[in-house]
Coordinates of N, CA, C and O in Angstrom, one line a residue:
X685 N 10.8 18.1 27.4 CA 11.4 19.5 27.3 C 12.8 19.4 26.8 O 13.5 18.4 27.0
X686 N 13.3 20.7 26.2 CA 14.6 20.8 25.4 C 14.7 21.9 26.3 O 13.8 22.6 26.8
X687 N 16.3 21.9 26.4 CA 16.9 23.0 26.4 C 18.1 23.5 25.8 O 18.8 22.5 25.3
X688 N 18.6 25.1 25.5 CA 19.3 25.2 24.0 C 19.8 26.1 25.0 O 19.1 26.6 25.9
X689 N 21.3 26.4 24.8 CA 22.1 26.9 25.4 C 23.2 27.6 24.4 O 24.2 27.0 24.5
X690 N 23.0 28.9 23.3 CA 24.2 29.0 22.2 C 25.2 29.6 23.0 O 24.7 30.1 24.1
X691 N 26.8 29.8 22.9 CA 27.9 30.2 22.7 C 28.9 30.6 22.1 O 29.1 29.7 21.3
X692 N 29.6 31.4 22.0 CA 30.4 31.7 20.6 C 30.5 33.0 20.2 O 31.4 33.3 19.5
X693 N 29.7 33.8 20.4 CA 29.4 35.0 20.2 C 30.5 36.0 20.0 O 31.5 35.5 20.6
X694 N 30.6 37.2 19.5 CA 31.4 38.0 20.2 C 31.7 38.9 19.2 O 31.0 38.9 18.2
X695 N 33.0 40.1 19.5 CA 33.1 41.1 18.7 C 34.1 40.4 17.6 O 35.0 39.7 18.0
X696 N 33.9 40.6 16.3 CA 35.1 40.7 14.8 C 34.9 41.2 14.1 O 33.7 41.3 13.7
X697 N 36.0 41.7 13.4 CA 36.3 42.4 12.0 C 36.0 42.2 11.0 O 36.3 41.0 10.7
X698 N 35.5 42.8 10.2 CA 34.7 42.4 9.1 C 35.9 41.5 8.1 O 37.0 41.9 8.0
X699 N 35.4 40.4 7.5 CA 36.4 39.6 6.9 C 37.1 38.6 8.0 O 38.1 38.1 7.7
X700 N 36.5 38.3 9.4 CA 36.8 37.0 10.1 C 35.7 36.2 10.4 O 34.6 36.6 9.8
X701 N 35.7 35.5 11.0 CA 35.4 34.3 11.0 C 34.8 33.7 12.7 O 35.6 33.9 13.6
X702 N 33.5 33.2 13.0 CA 33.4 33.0 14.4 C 32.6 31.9 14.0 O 32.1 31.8 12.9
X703 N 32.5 30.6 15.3 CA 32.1 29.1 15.4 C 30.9 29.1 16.5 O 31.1 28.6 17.6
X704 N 29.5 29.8 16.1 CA 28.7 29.3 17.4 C 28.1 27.9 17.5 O 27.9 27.1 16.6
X705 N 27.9 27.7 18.8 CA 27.5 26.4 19.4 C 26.2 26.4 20.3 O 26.1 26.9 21.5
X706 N 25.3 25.9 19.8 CA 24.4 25.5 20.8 C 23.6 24.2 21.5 O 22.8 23.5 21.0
X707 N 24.0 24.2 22.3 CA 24.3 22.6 23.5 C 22.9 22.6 23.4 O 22.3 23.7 23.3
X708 N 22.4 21.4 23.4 CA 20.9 20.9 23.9 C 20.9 20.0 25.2 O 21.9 19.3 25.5
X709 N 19.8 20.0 25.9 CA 19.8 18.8 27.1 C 18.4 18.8 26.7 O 17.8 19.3 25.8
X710 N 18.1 17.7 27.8 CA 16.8 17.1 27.6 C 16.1 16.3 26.9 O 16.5 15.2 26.8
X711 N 14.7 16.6 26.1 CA 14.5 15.3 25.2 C 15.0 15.4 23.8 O 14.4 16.0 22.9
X712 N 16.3 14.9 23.6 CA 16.7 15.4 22.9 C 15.9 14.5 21.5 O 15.4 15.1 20.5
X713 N 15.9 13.2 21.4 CA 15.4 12.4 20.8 C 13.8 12.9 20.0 O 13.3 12.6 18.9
X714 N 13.5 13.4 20.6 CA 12.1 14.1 20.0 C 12.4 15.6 19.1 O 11.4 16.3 19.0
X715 N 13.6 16.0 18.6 CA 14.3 16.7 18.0 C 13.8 16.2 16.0 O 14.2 15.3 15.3
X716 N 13.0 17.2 15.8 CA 13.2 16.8 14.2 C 14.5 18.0 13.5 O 15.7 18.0 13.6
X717 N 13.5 19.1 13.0 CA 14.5 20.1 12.5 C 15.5 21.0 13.3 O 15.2 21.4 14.5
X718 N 16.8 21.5 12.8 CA 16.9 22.5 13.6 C 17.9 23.4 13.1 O 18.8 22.9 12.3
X719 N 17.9 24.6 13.5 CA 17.8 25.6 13.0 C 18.8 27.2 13.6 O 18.5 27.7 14.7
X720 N 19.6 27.6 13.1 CA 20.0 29.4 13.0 C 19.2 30.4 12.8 O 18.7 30.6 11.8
X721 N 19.0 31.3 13.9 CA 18.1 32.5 13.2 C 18.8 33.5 13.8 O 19.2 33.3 15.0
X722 N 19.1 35.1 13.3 CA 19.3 36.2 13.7 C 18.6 37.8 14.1 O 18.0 38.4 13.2
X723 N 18.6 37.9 14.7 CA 17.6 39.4 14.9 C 19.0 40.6 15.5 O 20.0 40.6 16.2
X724 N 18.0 41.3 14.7 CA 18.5 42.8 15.3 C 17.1 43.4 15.7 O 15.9 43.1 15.5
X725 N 17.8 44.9 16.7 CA 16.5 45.5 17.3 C 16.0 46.3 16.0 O 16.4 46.8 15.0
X726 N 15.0 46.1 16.5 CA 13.5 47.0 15.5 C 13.3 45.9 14.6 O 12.4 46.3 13.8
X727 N 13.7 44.4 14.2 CA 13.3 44.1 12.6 C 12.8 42.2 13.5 O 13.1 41.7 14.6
X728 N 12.3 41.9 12.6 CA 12.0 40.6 13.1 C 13.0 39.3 13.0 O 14.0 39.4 12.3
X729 N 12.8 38.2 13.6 CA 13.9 37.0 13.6 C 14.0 36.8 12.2 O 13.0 36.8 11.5
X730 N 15.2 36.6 11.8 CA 15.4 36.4 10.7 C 16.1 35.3 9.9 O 17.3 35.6 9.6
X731 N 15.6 34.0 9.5 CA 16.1 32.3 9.8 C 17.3 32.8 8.6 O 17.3 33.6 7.6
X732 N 18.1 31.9 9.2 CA 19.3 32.0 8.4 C 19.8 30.6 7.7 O 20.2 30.6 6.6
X733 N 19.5 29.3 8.6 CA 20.2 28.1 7.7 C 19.3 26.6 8.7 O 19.1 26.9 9.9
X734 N 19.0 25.8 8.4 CA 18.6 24.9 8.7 C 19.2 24.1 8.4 O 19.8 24.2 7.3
X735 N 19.2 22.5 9.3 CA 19.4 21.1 8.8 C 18.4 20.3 9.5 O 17.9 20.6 10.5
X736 N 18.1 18.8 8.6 CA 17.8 18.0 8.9 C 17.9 16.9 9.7 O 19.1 16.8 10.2
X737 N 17.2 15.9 10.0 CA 17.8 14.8 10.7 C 18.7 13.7 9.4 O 19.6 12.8 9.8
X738 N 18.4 13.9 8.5 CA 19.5 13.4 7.2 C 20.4 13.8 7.2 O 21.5 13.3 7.1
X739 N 20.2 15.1 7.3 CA 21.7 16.0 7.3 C 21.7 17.1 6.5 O 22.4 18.1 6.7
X740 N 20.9 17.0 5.6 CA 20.2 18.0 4.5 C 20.1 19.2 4.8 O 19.1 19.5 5.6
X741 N 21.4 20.6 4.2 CA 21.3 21.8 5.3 C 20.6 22.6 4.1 O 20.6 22.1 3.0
X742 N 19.8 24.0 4.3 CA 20.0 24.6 3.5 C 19.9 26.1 3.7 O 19.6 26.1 4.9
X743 N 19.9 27.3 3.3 CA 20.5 28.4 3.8 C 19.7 29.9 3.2 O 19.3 29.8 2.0
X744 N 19.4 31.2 4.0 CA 19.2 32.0 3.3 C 20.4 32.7 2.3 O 21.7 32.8 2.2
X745 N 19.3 33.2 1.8 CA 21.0 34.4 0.3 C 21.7 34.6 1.1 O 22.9 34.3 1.1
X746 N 21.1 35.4 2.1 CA 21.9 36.7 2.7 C 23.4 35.8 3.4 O 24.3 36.2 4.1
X747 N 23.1 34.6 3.2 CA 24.6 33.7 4.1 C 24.6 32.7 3.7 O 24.9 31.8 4.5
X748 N 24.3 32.3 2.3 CA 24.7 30.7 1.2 C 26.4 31.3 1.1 O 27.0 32.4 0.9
X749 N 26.8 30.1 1.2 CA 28.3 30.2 0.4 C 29.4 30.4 2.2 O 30.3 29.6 2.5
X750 N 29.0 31.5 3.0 CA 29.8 32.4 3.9 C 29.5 31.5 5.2 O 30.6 31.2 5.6
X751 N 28.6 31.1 5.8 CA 28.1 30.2 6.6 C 27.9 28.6 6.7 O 27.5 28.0 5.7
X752 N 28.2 27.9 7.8 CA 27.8 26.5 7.4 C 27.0 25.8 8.9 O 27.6 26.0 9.9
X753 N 26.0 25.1 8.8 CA 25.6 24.6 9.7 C 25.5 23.1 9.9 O 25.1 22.2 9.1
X754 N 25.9 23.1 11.3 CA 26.6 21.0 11.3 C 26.0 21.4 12.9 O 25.8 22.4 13.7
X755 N 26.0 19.3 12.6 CA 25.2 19.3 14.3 C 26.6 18.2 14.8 O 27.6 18.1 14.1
X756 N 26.5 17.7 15.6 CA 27.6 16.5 16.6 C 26.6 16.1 17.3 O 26.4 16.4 18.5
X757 N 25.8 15.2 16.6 CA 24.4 14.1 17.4 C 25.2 13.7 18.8 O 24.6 14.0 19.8
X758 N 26.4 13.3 18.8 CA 26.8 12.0 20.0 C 27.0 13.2 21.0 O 26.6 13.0 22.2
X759 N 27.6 14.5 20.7 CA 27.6 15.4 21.5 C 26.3 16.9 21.8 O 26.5 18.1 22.3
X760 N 25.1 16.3 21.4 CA 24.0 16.5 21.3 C 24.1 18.4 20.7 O 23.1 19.1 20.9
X761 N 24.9 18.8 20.4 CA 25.7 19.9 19.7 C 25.3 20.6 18.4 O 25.1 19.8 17.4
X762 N 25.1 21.6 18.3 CA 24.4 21.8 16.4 C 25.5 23.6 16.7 O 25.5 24.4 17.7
X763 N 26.1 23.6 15.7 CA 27.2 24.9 15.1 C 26.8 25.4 14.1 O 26.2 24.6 13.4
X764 N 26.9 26.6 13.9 CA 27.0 27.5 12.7 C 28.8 28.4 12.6 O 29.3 29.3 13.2
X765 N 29.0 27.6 11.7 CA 30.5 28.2 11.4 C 30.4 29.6 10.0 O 30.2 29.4 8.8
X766 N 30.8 30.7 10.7 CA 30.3 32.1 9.8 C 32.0 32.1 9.3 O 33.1 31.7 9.7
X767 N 31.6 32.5 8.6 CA 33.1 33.0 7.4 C 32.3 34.4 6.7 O 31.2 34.7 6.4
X768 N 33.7 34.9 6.4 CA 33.8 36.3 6.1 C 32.6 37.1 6.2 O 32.0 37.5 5.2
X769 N 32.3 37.3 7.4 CA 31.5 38.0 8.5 C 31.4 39.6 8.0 O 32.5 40.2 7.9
X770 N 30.2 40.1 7.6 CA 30.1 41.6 7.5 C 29.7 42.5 8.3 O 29.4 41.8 9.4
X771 N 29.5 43.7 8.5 CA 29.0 44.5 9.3 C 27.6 44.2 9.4 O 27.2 44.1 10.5
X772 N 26.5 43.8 8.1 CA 24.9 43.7 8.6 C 25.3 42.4 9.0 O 24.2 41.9 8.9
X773 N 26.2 41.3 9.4 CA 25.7 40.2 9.9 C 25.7 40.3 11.3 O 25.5 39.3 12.0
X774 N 25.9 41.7 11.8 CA 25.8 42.1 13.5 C 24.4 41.7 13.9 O 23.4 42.0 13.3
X775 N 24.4 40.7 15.2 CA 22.9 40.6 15.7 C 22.9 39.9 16.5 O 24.0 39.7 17.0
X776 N 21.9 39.3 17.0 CA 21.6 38.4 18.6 C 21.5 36.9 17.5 O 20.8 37.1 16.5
X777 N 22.3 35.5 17.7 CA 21.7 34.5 17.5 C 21.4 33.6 18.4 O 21.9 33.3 19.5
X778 N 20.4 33.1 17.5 CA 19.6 32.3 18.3 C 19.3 30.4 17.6 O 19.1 30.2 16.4
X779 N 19.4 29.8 18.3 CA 19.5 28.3 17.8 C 18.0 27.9 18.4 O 17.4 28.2 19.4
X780 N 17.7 27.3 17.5 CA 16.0 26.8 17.5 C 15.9 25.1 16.8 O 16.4 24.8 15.7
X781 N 15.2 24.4 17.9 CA 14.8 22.4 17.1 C 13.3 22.5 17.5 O 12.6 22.9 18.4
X782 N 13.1 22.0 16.6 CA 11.7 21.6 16.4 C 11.4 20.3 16.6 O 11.8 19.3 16.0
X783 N 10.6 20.6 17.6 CA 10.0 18.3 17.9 C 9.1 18.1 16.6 O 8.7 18.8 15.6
X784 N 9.0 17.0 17.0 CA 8.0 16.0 15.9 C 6.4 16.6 16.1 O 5.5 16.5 15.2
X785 N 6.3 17.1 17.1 CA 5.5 17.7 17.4 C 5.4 18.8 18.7 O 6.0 18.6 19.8
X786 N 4.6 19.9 18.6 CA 4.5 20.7 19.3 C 5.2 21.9 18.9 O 5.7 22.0 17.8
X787 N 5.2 22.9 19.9 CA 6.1 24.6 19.9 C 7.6 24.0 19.7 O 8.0 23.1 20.4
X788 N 8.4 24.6 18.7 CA 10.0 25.0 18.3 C 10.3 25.2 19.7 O 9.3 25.5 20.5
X789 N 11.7 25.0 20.3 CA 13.0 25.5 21.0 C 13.2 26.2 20.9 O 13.4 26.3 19.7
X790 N 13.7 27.9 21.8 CA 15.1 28.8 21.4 C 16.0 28.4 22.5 O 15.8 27.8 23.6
X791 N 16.7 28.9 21.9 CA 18.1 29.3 23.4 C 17.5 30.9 23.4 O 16.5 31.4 22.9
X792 N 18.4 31.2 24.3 CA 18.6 32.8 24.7 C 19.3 33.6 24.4 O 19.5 34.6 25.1
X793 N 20.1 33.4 23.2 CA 20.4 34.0 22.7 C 22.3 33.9 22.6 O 23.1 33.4 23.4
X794 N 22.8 34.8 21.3 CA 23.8 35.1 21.6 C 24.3 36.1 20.9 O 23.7 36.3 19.8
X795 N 25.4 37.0 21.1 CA 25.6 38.5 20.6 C 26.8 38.6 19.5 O 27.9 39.0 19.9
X796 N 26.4 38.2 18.2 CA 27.3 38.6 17.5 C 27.7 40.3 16.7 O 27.0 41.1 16.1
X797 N 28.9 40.3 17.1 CA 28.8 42.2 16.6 C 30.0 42.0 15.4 O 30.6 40.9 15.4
X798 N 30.3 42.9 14.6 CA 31.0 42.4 13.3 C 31.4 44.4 13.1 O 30.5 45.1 12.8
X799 N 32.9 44.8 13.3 CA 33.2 46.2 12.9 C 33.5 46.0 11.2 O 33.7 45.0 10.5
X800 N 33.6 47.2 11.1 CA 34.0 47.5 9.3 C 35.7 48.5 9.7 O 36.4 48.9 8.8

């Protein structure tokens, strides 16, 4: 079992900048992909950027270029660093790994809100 714990969240102005983090415990070693996703209410999760165990990241449109995702293996750690943050990037995120086998990981979430 994994556990995913994000942090980071919170309220900014359109045109700043926020660093979420989501801690893992457990098996961590059985970890292949893993992964950013955002939801808002009424619409479905909506994956935003993935990396590999190579390192190999890669990203939807709606946040190529504005976003970046990096993990810290030794501090069993995986971030999404947002730059110039818009009003639709307001939402709940959520950090998700995928074992080698079996059901994906979430955390529970976290609340990013973004004013204009």
């Amino acid at each position: 079992q994994v556990q995913l714990v994000e942090s980071g969240g919170g309220l900014v102005q359109a045109g700043g900048s926020l660093r979420l983090s989501c801690a893992a415990s457990g098996s961590i070693r059985s970890i292949n992909r893993k992964a950013w996703y955002r939801q808002v209410p009424g619409k479905e999760r909506e994956w935003l950027a993935t990396i590999t165990p190579s390192g190999t990241s890669s990203y939807a449109d709606s946040v190529k270029g504005r976003f970046t995702i990096s993990t810290d293996s030794a501090k069993n750690m995986m971030f999404l660093q947002m730059n110039s943050l818009r009003p639709e990037d307001t939402g709940t995120y959520y950090c998700r790994m995928d074992p080698w086998y079996g059901q994906p990981y979430w955390g529970q979430g976290t609340q990013v809100t973004v004013s204009s």
